[in-house]
Amino acid sequence: MDTLISKGKSANKPLVVAGCVPQGSRNLKELEGVSIVGVQQIDRVIEVVEETLKGHEVRLLNRRTLPALDLPKVRKNKFIEILPINVGCLGACTYCKTKHARGHLGSYTMESLVRRVKSVISEGVREVWLSSEDTGAYGRDIGVNLPILLKAIIAELPSTGSTMLRVGMTNPPYILEHLKEIAEVLCHPSVYSFLHVPVQSGSNSVLTAMNREYTVEEFRTVVDTLTTLVPGMQIATDIICGFPGETDDDFDQTVELIKEYKLAQVHISQFYPRPGTPAARMKKVPSAIVKKRSRQLTAVFESFTPYNGMEGLIERVWITDVAADGIHLVGHTKGYIQVLIKESPETLLGASATVRITSVGRWSVFGEVIEILSSSVPDRALNKDDSSHNISSSCGAGAEPCACSSELDSCCGGGHCADTAEATVSPLNGTPAEDAQNVNERRKRKTLVSNGTESVESRKPNLKEEFIKVRASTSQWNYIDKSLIAGIILSFLVAVVSLSELWFRKTKSS
Ligand code: SF4
């Protein structure tokens, strides 16, 4: 960000910086002289840009109501809707900078979220990812909870199973209260049996120093309950190596935890002190030790072979992307295991199919399509029970992962936060399908602009009316003035005539 700002400044460009960093650290030296927009005013970015282009420096950081969920946007992957269910969290982790930017929990209403899900499904979205700093805390500020929301959303998903729901990251504390209900939800055929639960450390004393508000035993309860109740359940977690005060013994407990569960996805990061956080004032573990621990844990994790034994299995997969090699399509099983499908046409994007697993790798498995179960055509255009429709051609770019993890959730680990993977501006180039979407977006915006013009125009007659009124009233005064003047003249003449009459009579009598 510093580099970009310096480049922009030296080229004399008007600059706007938006997101978590200006919200959390508004007084940064680097932000001097540039316009900044916080996380809850992103819907006002057009105003900010316009004012900045006029040469004004704008600072829009005050929190107000949550931004609308249906702001115009272009999805990086047109089959995936990333839906924030709340902003902020109820935590106060000592290493976290995200909290400074996102603040206290603010949940969207269930009605607005369900409405949004219905709307994006009709647009052809095939996966809805619920995102949050902590999905488990959803609704505690508005008297509902996550299972209630999930059930309401599931009721709107197509019965063909063409559209999947992915529940985003949750910390252990609040999800503990609803484990059985969450397990029920994750068993639903249209919900991925996958959850990202960041544990951060296998040592209770480190968790206390982090102020994570749960114990390792509680994390175990979450994992054990879900893996017992949900067939094929997959859990991802995060670890921060070298948190201040972490001893060799603490680190060994983390290694043991990871070895015991052999989770297929573990996002390992090294502790980095974020300015202004309590952890930044704690005594650091020497960086050589932090690096060594991180390497050691990575080696342990990479030695797992989580997908061995899957060869020959038949799985339903949902195909939403093209792999970085440009050859394979990317699908996911119900447990959100990545399946790479070779030699399949791109027309399978957005479809769901049964796939035979042909081989396995460390990070994903390979498969071949046996049967297409649902196509990429939006359900509103189909008879829902008919799965044999033609498949439309489409292509979506991959979504970007969070800076600290391959997950797209808002960060809840180490405060390494990348914002939403969706952009609110149109790219200049794209596939025909994206172009069509851009045209729609532009049309929408145009309608908005047109409405704006109409409202300005509609004020003009009023202004004219006011003007006419003023003129009419001015004419009325002129008339009165004239009448008054005429009256005065008449009175003057009457007085002159009367005085002349008196003078004449007096002269005559004398
Ligand atoms: S790490 Fe996550 S739960 Fe903790 S304060 Fe930050 S955003 Fe909240």
Short mmCIF file of C-alpha atoms and ligand atoms in Angstrom, two decimals:
data_model
loop_
_atom_site.label_atom_id
_atom_site.label_comp_id
_atom_site.label_asym_id
_atom_site.label_seq_id
_atom_site.Cartn_x
_atom_site.Cartn_y
_atom_site.Cartn_z
CA MET A 1 0.00 0.00 0.00
CA ASP A 2 2.83 2.40 0.87
CA THR A 3 4.47 1.73 -2.47
CA LEU A 4 1.26 2.36 -4.39
CA ILE A 5 0.51 5.54 -2.46
CA SER A 6 4.04 6.88 -3.07
CA LYS A 7 3.75 6.06 -6.77
CA GLY A 8 0.37 7.78 -7.00
CA LYS A 9 1.58 10.83 -5.09
CA SER A 10 4.68 11.26 -7.22
CA ALA A 11 2.54 11.03 -10.36
CA ASN A 12 0.24 13.71 -8.88
CA LYS A 13 -2.77 11.42 -9.01
CA PRO A 14 -5.80 11.97 -6.79
CA LEU A 15 -5.80 9.02 -4.36
CA VAL A 16 -8.51 7.20 -2.43
CA VAL A 17 -7.61 4.43 0.02
CA ALA A 18 -10.48 2.24 1.18
CA GLY A 19 -10.94 -0.62 3.63
CA CYS A 20 -9.59 -1.95 6.89
CA VAL A 21 -6.25 -0.16 7.01
CA PRO A 22 -7.56 3.43 6.92
CA GLN A 23 -10.42 2.42 9.22
CA GLY A 24 -8.08 0.83 11.76
CA SER A 25 -5.12 3.20 11.43
CA ARG A 26 -6.44 6.53 10.20
CA ASN A 27 -3.44 8.46 11.50
CA LEU A 28 -0.83 6.59 9.53
CA LYS A 29 1.75 8.94 8.07
CA GLU A 30 1.30 7.28 4.67
CA LEU A 31 -2.36 8.29 4.60
CA GLU A 32 -1.63 12.00 4.94
CA GLY A 33 -3.01 13.93 1.99
CA VAL A 34 -5.09 11.11 0.55
CA SER A 35 -8.82 10.53 0.78
CA ILE A 36 -9.84 7.58 2.92
CA VAL A 37 -13.05 5.54 3.15
CA GLY A 38 -13.78 3.14 6.00
CA VAL A 39 -15.32 -0.30 5.86
CA GLN A 40 -18.92 0.72 6.44
CA GLN A 41 -19.08 3.61 4.00
CA ILE A 42 -17.99 1.74 0.89
CA ASP A 43 -21.39 2.49 -0.64
CA ARG A 44 -20.34 6.16 -0.69
CA VAL A 45 -17.16 5.57 -2.66
CA ILE A 46 -18.52 7.39 -5.73
CA GLU A 47 -19.02 10.60 -3.71
CA VAL A 48 -15.53 10.25 -2.26
CA VAL A 49 -13.97 9.77 -5.70
CA GLU A 50 -15.88 12.74 -7.12
CA GLU A 51 -14.81 15.02 -4.28
CA THR A 52 -11.22 13.79 -4.51
CA LEU A 53 -11.18 14.52 -8.24
CA LYS A 54 -12.26 18.08 -7.39
CA GLY A 55 -9.13 18.35 -5.26
CA HIS A 56 -10.75 17.81 -1.86
CA GLU A 57 -9.39 15.43 0.75
CA VAL A 58 -12.21 13.33 2.16
CA ARG A 59 -12.12 11.27 5.36
CA LEU A 60 -15.21 9.12 5.71
CA LEU A 61 -14.74 6.82 8.67
CA ASN A 62 -17.69 7.18 11.00
CA ARG A 63 -19.59 3.98 11.42
CA ARG A 64 -23.26 4.10 10.60
CA THR A 65 -25.69 1.49 9.30
CA LEU A 66 -24.38 -1.59 7.50
CA PRO A 67 -23.80 -1.12 3.74
CA ALA A 68 -26.58 -2.55 1.58
CA LEU A 69 -26.08 -6.16 0.50
CA ASP A 70 -27.18 -5.49 -3.06
CA LEU A 71 -24.61 -2.87 -4.03
CA PRO A 72 -23.63 -3.20 -7.69
CA LYS A 73 -20.72 -5.58 -7.95
CA VAL A 74 -18.90 -7.80 -10.39
CA ARG A 75 -18.07 -11.23 -9.02
CA LYS A 76 -14.57 -12.52 -9.70
CA ASN A 77 -16.21 -15.88 -10.12
CA LYS A 78 -19.74 -15.48 -11.39
CA PHE A 79 -20.82 -18.78 -9.81
CA ILE A 80 -19.82 -17.75 -6.30
CA GLU A 81 -21.54 -15.18 -4.13
CA ILE A 82 -19.59 -14.16 -1.05
CA LEU A 83 -22.19 -12.94 1.37
CA PRO A 84 -21.11 -11.15 4.57
CA ILE A 85 -23.58 -12.02 7.31
CA ASN A 86 -22.19 -9.53 9.78
CA VAL A 87 -19.33 -7.13 10.30
CA GLY A 88 -17.13 -7.09 13.39
CA CYS A 89 -17.01 -9.67 16.14
CA LEU A 90 -17.45 -10.15 19.87
CA GLY A 91 -13.80 -11.00 20.47
CA ALA A 92 -10.85 -8.94 21.65
CA CYS A 93 -7.87 -11.03 20.60
CA THR A 94 -4.65 -9.40 21.68
CA TYR A 95 -2.91 -9.80 18.30
CA CYS A 96 -5.79 -8.63 16.14
CA LYS A 97 -5.84 -5.49 14.05
CA THR A 98 -8.99 -6.51 12.19
CA LYS A 99 -11.04 -5.70 15.26
CA HIS A 100 -9.78 -2.11 15.17
CA ALA A 101 -11.20 -1.77 11.67
CA ARG A 102 -14.31 -3.91 11.82
CA GLY A 103 -15.39 -3.06 15.34
CA HIS A 104 -18.14 -4.66 17.37
CA LEU A 105 -20.55 -7.23 15.98
CA GLY A 106 -23.18 -5.85 13.61
CA SER A 107 -25.38 -8.54 12.03
CA TYR A 108 -27.47 -8.22 8.90
CA THR A 109 -31.11 -9.15 9.40
CA MET A 110 -32.21 -12.63 8.42
CA GLU A 111 -34.76 -11.16 6.01
CA SER A 112 -32.13 -9.17 4.10
CA LEU A 113 -29.78 -12.18 3.89
CA VAL A 114 -32.49 -14.58 2.73
CA ARG A 115 -33.67 -12.01 0.16
CA ARG A 116 -30.10 -11.70 -1.13
CA VAL A 117 -29.69 -15.48 -1.41
CA LYS A 118 -32.92 -15.77 -3.42
CA SER A 119 -31.81 -12.99 -5.72
CA VAL A 120 -28.31 -14.38 -6.42
CA ILE A 121 -29.65 -17.88 -7.09
CA SER A 122 -31.91 -16.43 -9.78
CA GLU A 123 -28.77 -14.85 -11.32
CA GLY A 124 -27.14 -18.28 -11.72
CA VAL A 125 -24.90 -18.35 -8.63
CA ARG A 126 -23.94 -21.94 -7.74
CA GLU A 127 -22.25 -21.43 -4.39
CA VAL A 128 -23.14 -19.03 -1.61
CA TRP A 129 -20.30 -18.50 0.83
CA LEU A 130 -21.34 -16.97 4.12
CA SER A 131 -18.45 -14.85 5.37
CA SER A 132 -17.75 -13.20 8.70
CA GLU A 133 -14.97 -12.64 11.20
CA ASP A 134 -16.87 -15.18 13.28
CA THR A 135 -20.00 -16.76 11.84
CA GLY A 136 -20.71 -18.42 15.21
CA ALA A 137 -21.41 -15.01 16.73
CA TYR A 138 -23.96 -14.12 14.06
CA GLY A 139 -27.19 -12.63 15.33
CA ARG A 140 -26.31 -12.25 19.01
CA ASP A 141 -26.81 -8.50 18.67
CA ILE A 142 -30.24 -8.86 17.02
CA GLY A 143 -31.76 -11.77 18.92
CA VAL A 144 -31.23 -14.60 16.43
CA ASN A 145 -28.45 -17.14 15.92
CA LEU A 146 -26.52 -18.94 13.20
CA PRO A 147 -28.56 -22.18 13.04
CA ILE A 148 -31.80 -20.18 12.61
CA LEU A 149 -30.23 -18.20 9.77
CA LEU A 150 -28.79 -21.31 8.10
CA LYS A 151 -32.13 -23.10 8.17
CA ALA A 152 -33.87 -20.08 6.63
CA ILE A 153 -31.28 -19.92 3.84
CA ILE A 154 -31.40 -23.66 3.17
CA ALA A 155 -35.16 -23.38 2.63
CA GLU A 156 -34.41 -21.13 -0.38
CA LEU A 157 -31.83 -23.41 -2.03
CA PRO A 158 -33.00 -25.30 -5.16
CA SER A 159 -34.24 -28.83 -4.48
CA THR A 160 -32.01 -30.12 -7.33
CA GLY A 161 -28.96 -29.53 -5.17
CA SER A 162 -27.54 -27.32 -7.90
CA THR A 163 -26.56 -24.55 -5.48
CA MET A 164 -24.39 -25.15 -2.44
CA LEU A 165 -24.01 -23.24 0.79
CA ARG A 166 -20.60 -22.87 2.42
CA VAL A 167 -20.53 -21.76 6.04
CA GLY A 168 -17.60 -19.45 6.73
CA MET A 169 -15.08 -19.33 9.53
CA THR A 170 -16.20 -19.65 13.11
CA ASN A 171 -14.28 -19.41 16.35
CA PRO A 172 -15.04 -22.13 18.90
CA PRO A 173 -16.76 -20.10 21.69
CA TYR A 174 -20.16 -19.29 20.19
CA ILE A 175 -20.51 -22.33 17.94
CA LEU A 176 -20.18 -24.55 21.03
CA GLU A 177 -23.73 -23.64 22.04
CA HIS A 178 -25.19 -24.88 18.76
CA LEU A 179 -23.02 -27.83 17.79
CA LYS A 180 -25.83 -30.34 17.23
CA GLU A 181 -27.90 -27.92 15.16
CA ILE A 182 -24.83 -26.94 13.13
CA ALA A 183 -24.09 -30.64 12.55
CA GLU A 184 -27.65 -31.09 11.26
CA VAL A 185 -27.17 -28.18 8.87
CA LEU A 186 -23.82 -29.52 7.63
CA CYS A 187 -25.48 -32.87 6.87
CA HIS A 188 -27.95 -31.18 4.49
CA PRO A 189 -27.28 -32.21 0.86
CA SER A 190 -26.97 -28.57 -0.23
CA VAL A 191 -24.45 -27.56 2.44
CA TYR A 192 -20.73 -28.36 2.24
CA SER A 193 -19.66 -30.57 5.14
CA PHE A 194 -16.80 -28.23 5.81
CA LEU A 195 -15.96 -25.70 8.51
CA HIS A 196 -12.97 -23.45 9.14
CA VAL A 197 -12.33 -23.30 12.90
CA PRO A 198 -9.08 -21.46 13.73
CA VAL A 199 -7.50 -22.86 16.88
CA GLN A 200 -4.30 -20.72 16.66
CA SER A 201 -2.43 -22.72 19.31
CA GLY A 202 -2.50 -26.10 21.02
CA SER A 203 -1.53 -24.54 24.37
CA ASN A 204 -4.07 -23.09 26.79
CA SER A 205 -1.55 -20.63 28.21
CA VAL A 206 -0.91 -19.21 24.72
CA LEU A 207 -4.68 -19.07 24.04
CA THR A 208 -5.08 -17.12 27.29
CA ALA A 209 -2.35 -14.67 26.24
CA MET A 210 -4.11 -14.32 22.90
CA ASN A 211 -7.42 -13.75 24.76
CA ARG A 212 -9.12 -16.25 22.46
CA GLU A 213 -11.82 -17.08 25.04
CA TYR A 214 -11.77 -20.86 24.56
CA THR A 215 -9.58 -23.76 25.55
CA VAL A 216 -7.94 -26.46 23.48
CA GLU A 217 -10.44 -28.89 25.04
CA GLU A 218 -13.32 -26.79 23.68
CA PHE A 219 -11.74 -26.81 20.23
CA ARG A 220 -11.52 -30.59 20.51
CA THR A 221 -15.20 -30.75 21.45
CA VAL A 222 -16.09 -28.81 18.29
CA VAL A 223 -13.98 -31.03 16.04
CA ASP A 224 -14.95 -34.32 17.71
CA THR A 225 -18.69 -33.55 17.71
CA LEU A 226 -18.80 -32.43 14.10
CA THR A 227 -16.65 -35.24 12.76
CA THR A 228 -18.80 -37.76 14.66
CA LEU A 229 -22.17 -36.37 13.60
CA VAL A 230 -21.40 -35.28 10.02
CA PRO A 231 -20.33 -37.95 7.52
CA GLY A 232 -17.24 -36.88 5.54
CA MET A 233 -16.79 -33.76 7.67
CA GLN A 234 -13.68 -31.71 6.84
CA ILE A 235 -12.28 -29.09 9.19
CA ALA A 236 -9.63 -26.49 8.41
CA THR A 237 -7.73 -24.58 11.06
CA ASP A 238 -5.14 -21.82 11.55
CA ILE A 239 -2.02 -21.77 13.68
CA ILE A 240 0.10 -18.76 14.68
CA CYS A 241 3.67 -19.80 15.43
CA GLY A 242 5.79 -17.87 17.90
CA PHE A 243 3.16 -15.83 19.74
CA PRO A 244 4.85 -13.80 22.53
CA GLY A 245 5.54 -16.04 25.49
CA GLU A 246 5.17 -19.30 23.51
CA THR A 247 7.59 -21.80 25.05
CA ASP A 248 8.99 -24.96 23.49
CA ASP A 249 6.48 -26.90 25.53
CA ASP A 250 3.57 -24.74 24.26
CA PHE A 251 4.73 -25.27 20.70
CA ASP A 252 5.05 -29.04 21.23
CA GLN A 253 1.40 -29.11 22.35
CA THR A 254 0.45 -27.42 19.07
CA VAL A 255 2.43 -29.96 17.06
CA GLU A 256 0.77 -32.81 18.97
CA LEU A 257 -2.69 -31.38 18.31
CA ILE A 258 -2.03 -31.09 14.57
CA LYS A 259 -0.50 -34.59 14.46
CA GLU A 260 -3.46 -36.03 16.29
CA TYR A 261 -6.18 -34.61 14.05
CA LYS A 262 -4.25 -34.66 10.77
CA LEU A 263 -6.51 -31.99 9.33
CA ALA A 264 -6.26 -31.66 5.57
CA GLN A 265 -6.02 -27.85 5.72
CA VAL A 266 -3.90 -25.97 8.25
CA HIS A 267 -2.95 -22.35 7.59
CA ILE A 268 0.32 -21.71 9.37
CA SER A 269 1.56 -18.16 9.94
CA GLN A 270 4.38 -16.63 11.95
CA PHE A 271 3.44 -14.10 14.59
CA TYR A 272 3.83 -10.55 13.40
CA PRO A 273 3.13 -7.68 15.81
CA ARG A 274 0.42 -5.34 14.53
CA PRO A 275 0.98 -1.76 15.69
CA GLY A 276 -1.44 -0.66 18.39
CA THR A 277 -2.37 -4.18 19.52
CA PRO A 278 -1.66 -5.46 23.06
CA ALA A 279 0.46 -8.29 21.60
CA ALA A 280 2.77 -5.76 19.96
CA ARG A 281 3.82 -4.65 23.47
CA MET A 282 4.53 -8.21 24.65
CA LYS A 283 8.02 -9.71 24.72
CA LYS A 284 8.69 -11.29 21.35
CA VAL A 285 9.98 -14.78 20.73
CA PRO A 286 13.28 -14.43 18.79
CA SER A 287 12.49 -14.50 15.08
CA ALA A 288 14.93 -17.37 14.38
CA ILE A 289 12.91 -19.53 16.77
CA VAL A 290 9.61 -18.42 15.24
CA LYS A 291 10.85 -19.36 11.77
CA LYS A 292 12.17 -22.71 12.98
CA ARG A 293 8.84 -23.57 14.63
CA SER A 294 6.91 -22.54 11.54
CA ARG A 295 9.12 -24.73 9.33
CA GLN A 296 8.80 -27.66 11.72
CA LEU A 297 5.01 -27.45 11.86
CA THR A 298 4.76 -27.06 8.09
CA ALA A 299 6.85 -30.20 7.61
CA VAL A 300 4.57 -32.13 9.98
CA PHE A 301 1.47 -30.91 8.18
CA GLU A 302 2.85 -31.58 4.70
CA SER A 303 3.66 -35.16 5.64
CA PHE A 304 -0.05 -36.02 5.90
CA THR A 305 -1.76 -37.85 3.07
CA PRO A 306 -5.38 -36.97 3.82
CA TYR A 307 -6.85 -38.19 0.53
CA ASN A 308 -5.19 -41.60 0.32
CA GLY A 309 -7.79 -44.29 -0.17
CA MET A 310 -10.18 -42.11 -2.13
CA GLU A 311 -9.23 -43.69 -5.48
CA GLY A 312 -12.21 -45.31 -7.15
CA LEU A 313 -14.81 -43.47 -5.03
CA ILE A 314 -17.80 -41.92 -6.82
CA GLU A 315 -18.54 -38.43 -5.50
CA ARG A 316 -20.93 -35.65 -6.44
CA VAL A 317 -18.96 -32.50 -7.19
CA TRP A 318 -19.87 -28.89 -7.87
CA ILE A 319 -17.68 -27.36 -10.59
CA THR A 320 -17.12 -23.64 -10.36
CA ASP A 321 -13.65 -22.74 -11.60
CA VAL A 322 -10.73 -23.36 -13.94
CA ALA A 323 -7.44 -24.38 -12.33
CA ALA A 324 -4.37 -22.15 -12.60
CA ASP A 325 -2.91 -24.57 -15.19
CA GLY A 326 -5.79 -23.67 -17.52
CA ILE A 327 -6.33 -27.36 -18.24
CA HIS A 328 -8.28 -28.72 -15.31
CA LEU A 329 -11.67 -27.68 -14.06
CA VAL A 330 -12.02 -27.27 -10.31
CA GLY A 331 -14.85 -28.88 -8.44
CA HIS A 332 -15.48 -29.68 -4.79
CA THR A 333 -16.96 -32.71 -3.08
CA LYS A 334 -19.63 -32.39 -0.39
CA GLY A 335 -16.74 -32.30 2.12
CA TYR A 336 -15.18 -29.48 0.08
CA ILE A 337 -12.25 -31.58 -1.12
CA GLN A 338 -10.84 -30.06 -4.29
CA VAL A 339 -11.34 -32.27 -7.36
CA LEU A 340 -9.40 -31.54 -10.56
CA ILE A 341 -11.15 -32.73 -13.67
CA LYS A 342 -9.12 -33.05 -16.87
CA GLU A 343 -10.33 -33.12 -20.44
CA SER A 344 -13.75 -31.93 -19.48
CA PRO A 345 -15.21 -29.09 -21.48
CA GLU A 346 -15.42 -25.67 -19.88
CA THR A 347 -19.13 -25.89 -20.43
CA LEU A 348 -19.18 -27.92 -17.22
CA LEU A 349 -18.53 -24.75 -15.25
CA GLY A 350 -21.44 -24.07 -12.95
CA ALA A 351 -22.63 -27.67 -13.26
CA SER A 352 -22.79 -30.44 -10.74
CA ALA A 353 -21.80 -33.98 -11.69
CA THR A 354 -20.93 -37.39 -10.35
CA VAL A 355 -17.22 -37.99 -10.66
CA ARG A 356 -15.03 -41.05 -10.22
CA ILE A 357 -11.85 -40.29 -8.29
CA THR A 358 -8.99 -41.57 -10.44
CA SER A 359 -5.96 -40.54 -8.36
CA VAL A 360 -5.06 -38.47 -5.33
CA GLY A 361 -2.46 -35.83 -4.58
CA ARG A 362 -1.42 -34.06 -1.38
CA TRP A 363 -3.69 -31.02 -1.88
CA SER A 364 -6.44 -32.31 -4.14
CA VAL A 365 -7.77 -35.35 -5.96
CA PHE A 366 -8.29 -36.02 -9.66
CA GLY A 367 -11.48 -37.27 -11.20
CA GLU A 368 -13.45 -38.04 -14.34
CA VAL A 369 -17.05 -37.08 -14.96
CA ILE A 370 -19.58 -39.91 -15.03
CA GLU A 371 -22.85 -38.01 -15.19
CA ILE A 372 -23.98 -34.39 -15.16
CA LEU A 373 -26.59 -33.88 -12.48
CA SER A 374 -27.41 -30.18 -12.80
CA SER A 375 -26.33 -27.70 -15.41
CA SER A 376 -25.02 -24.16 -15.17
CA VAL A 377 -28.32 -22.67 -16.38
CA PRO A 378 -30.05 -20.71 -13.60
CA ASP A 379 -32.83 -22.76 -12.06
CA ARG A 380 -35.50 -20.20 -12.85
CA ALA A 381 -34.94 -21.11 -16.53
CA LEU A 382 -35.30 -24.82 -15.91
CA ASN A 383 -37.80 -27.37 -14.86
CA LYS A 384 -36.19 -28.10 -11.50
CA ASP A 385 -36.64 -31.88 -11.80
CA ASP A 386 -35.01 -32.06 -15.23
CA SER A 387 -31.26 -32.43 -15.07
CA SER A 388 -30.68 -33.13 -18.77
CA HIS A 389 -30.63 -29.59 -20.12
CA ASN A 390 -27.96 -28.20 -22.37
CA ILE A 391 -25.14 -26.51 -20.57
CA SER A 392 -24.34 -22.92 -21.31
CA SER A 393 -20.79 -21.80 -21.93
CA SER A 394 -19.30 -19.61 -19.25
CA CYS A 395 -16.02 -18.85 -17.59
CA GLY A 396 -15.23 -17.29 -14.23
CA ALA A 397 -11.94 -16.15 -12.82
CA GLY A 398 -10.78 -17.70 -9.57
CA ALA A 399 -11.44 -15.92 -6.32
CA GLU A 400 -8.46 -14.57 -4.46
CA PRO A 401 -7.62 -16.10 -1.12
CA CYS A 402 -7.14 -14.13 2.04
CA ALA A 403 -3.59 -12.88 2.57
CA CYS A 404 -3.04 -15.17 5.53
CA SER A 405 -4.91 -18.22 4.40
CA SER A 406 -6.30 -19.97 1.41
CA GLU A 407 -9.70 -19.22 2.87
CA LEU A 408 -11.80 -16.35 1.66
CA ASP A 409 -13.29 -15.57 5.01
CA SER A 410 -12.61 -12.27 6.65
CA CYS A 411 -9.41 -12.91 8.55
CA CYS A 412 -9.54 -14.02 12.08
CA GLY A 413 -5.91 -14.97 12.45
CA GLY A 414 -2.93 -12.76 12.96
CA GLY A 415 -4.89 -9.79 11.73
CA HIS A 416 -3.64 -10.46 8.17
CA CYS A 417 -6.72 -9.31 6.46
CA ALA A 418 -7.63 -9.20 2.79
CA ASP A 419 -11.00 -7.73 2.06
CA THR A 420 -13.80 -9.34 0.13
CA ALA A 421 -12.82 -11.17 -3.05
CA GLU A 422 -15.43 -9.29 -5.03
CA ALA A 423 -14.96 -5.98 -6.70
CA THR A 424 -17.46 -3.18 -6.90
CA VAL A 425 -16.09 -1.90 -10.19
CA SER A 426 -16.34 -3.36 -13.68
CA PRO A 427 -13.21 -4.74 -15.29
CA LEU A 428 -12.53 -3.35 -18.71
CA ASN A 429 -12.12 -6.74 -20.29
CA GLY A 430 -13.81 -10.02 -19.66
CA THR A 431 -15.41 -13.03 -21.18
CA PRO A 432 -18.61 -12.53 -23.17
CA ALA A 433 -20.56 -13.74 -20.18
CA GLU A 434 -18.81 -11.26 -17.90
CA ASP A 435 -19.29 -8.56 -20.46
CA ALA A 436 -22.99 -9.30 -20.49
CA GLN A 437 -22.99 -9.00 -16.72
CA ASN A 438 -21.08 -5.73 -16.96
CA VAL A 439 -23.65 -4.41 -19.39
CA ASN A 440 -26.36 -5.31 -16.92
CA GLU A 441 -24.45 -3.62 -14.13
CA ARG A 442 -23.87 -0.56 -16.25
CA ARG A 443 -27.53 -0.63 -17.16
CA LYS A 444 -28.41 -0.74 -13.50
CA ARG A 445 -26.07 2.15 -12.79
CA LYS A 446 -27.38 4.02 -15.77
CA THR A 447 -30.88 3.59 -14.45
CA LEU A 448 -29.67 4.98 -11.17
CA VAL A 449 -28.03 7.93 -12.90
CA SER A 450 -31.11 8.38 -15.04
CA ASN A 451 -33.27 8.34 -11.94
CA GLY A 452 -30.97 10.93 -10.46
CA THR A 453 -31.38 13.11 -13.53
CA GLU A 454 -35.11 12.69 -13.38
CA SER A 455 -35.18 13.79 -9.83
CA VAL A 456 -33.13 16.87 -10.67
CA GLU A 457 -35.35 17.55 -13.67
CA SER A 458 -38.42 17.00 -11.60
CA ARG A 459 -37.22 19.71 -9.27
CA LYS A 460 -36.83 22.18 -12.13
CA PRO A 461 -40.56 22.76 -12.75
CA ASN A 462 -40.84 23.42 -9.04
CA LEU A 463 -38.10 25.98 -9.30
CA LYS A 464 -39.86 27.48 -12.30
CA GLU A 465 -43.13 27.50 -10.38
CA GLU A 466 -41.42 29.30 -7.54
CA PHE A 467 -39.97 31.77 -10.01
CA ILE A 468 -43.39 32.30 -11.66
CA LYS A 469 -44.96 32.77 -8.25
CA VAL A 470 -42.37 35.38 -7.38
CA ARG A 471 -42.96 37.10 -10.71
CA ALA A 472 -46.74 36.85 -10.32
CA SER A 473 -46.57 38.30 -6.87
CA THR A 474 -44.26 41.05 -8.18
CA SER A 475 -46.89 41.93 -10.84
CA GLN A 476 -49.58 41.99 -8.14
CA TRP A 477 -47.60 44.53 -6.09
CA ASN A 478 -47.13 46.66 -9.19
CA TYR A 479 -50.87 46.74 -9.68
CA ILE A 480 -51.42 47.72 -6.05
CA ASP A 481 -48.72 50.30 -6.34
CA LYS A 482 -50.38 51.71 -9.40
CA SER A 483 -53.78 51.69 -7.73
CA LEU A 484 -52.33 53.42 -4.71
CA ILE A 485 -50.63 56.02 -6.88
CA ALA A 486 -53.83 56.47 -8.88
CA GLY A 487 -55.73 56.81 -5.57
CA ILE A 488 -53.25 59.37 -4.28
CA ILE A 489 -53.47 61.35 -7.53
CA LEU A 490 -57.24 61.18 -7.43
CA SER A 491 -57.29 62.28 -3.79
CA PHE A 492 -54.88 65.10 -4.67
CA LEU A 493 -57.14 66.21 -7.53
CA VAL A 494 -60.23 66.02 -5.29
CA ALA A 495 -58.40 68.10 -2.68
CA VAL A 496 -57.33 70.67 -5.31
CA VAL A 497 -60.86 70.88 -6.71
CA SER A 498 -62.33 71.23 -3.18
CA LEU A 499 -59.83 73.92 -2.21
CA SER A 500 -60.47 75.77 -5.50
CA GLU A 501 -64.21 75.57 -4.86
CA LEU A 502 -63.75 76.98 -1.33
CA TRP A 503 -61.45 79.76 -2.59
CA PHE A 504 -63.95 80.64 -5.38
CA ARG A 505 -66.92 80.81 -2.93
CA LYS A 506 -64.94 82.93 -0.46
CA THR A 507 -63.91 85.36 -3.20
CA LYS A 508 -67.49 85.59 -4.42
CA SER A 509 -68.95 86.32 -0.95
CA SER A 510 -66.38 89.09 -0.30
S1 SF4 B 1 -9.06 -12.42 15.72
FE1 SF4 B 1 -11.18 -12.64 14.96
S2 SF4 B 1 -12.44 -12.94 16.84
FE2 SF4 B 1 -10.44 -12.17 17.49
S3 SF4 B 1 -10.79 -9.94 17.68
FE3 SF4 B 1 -9.92 -10.37 15.61
S4 SF4 B 1 -11.69 -10.55 14.26
FE4 SF4 B 1 -12.43 -10.73 16.38
#
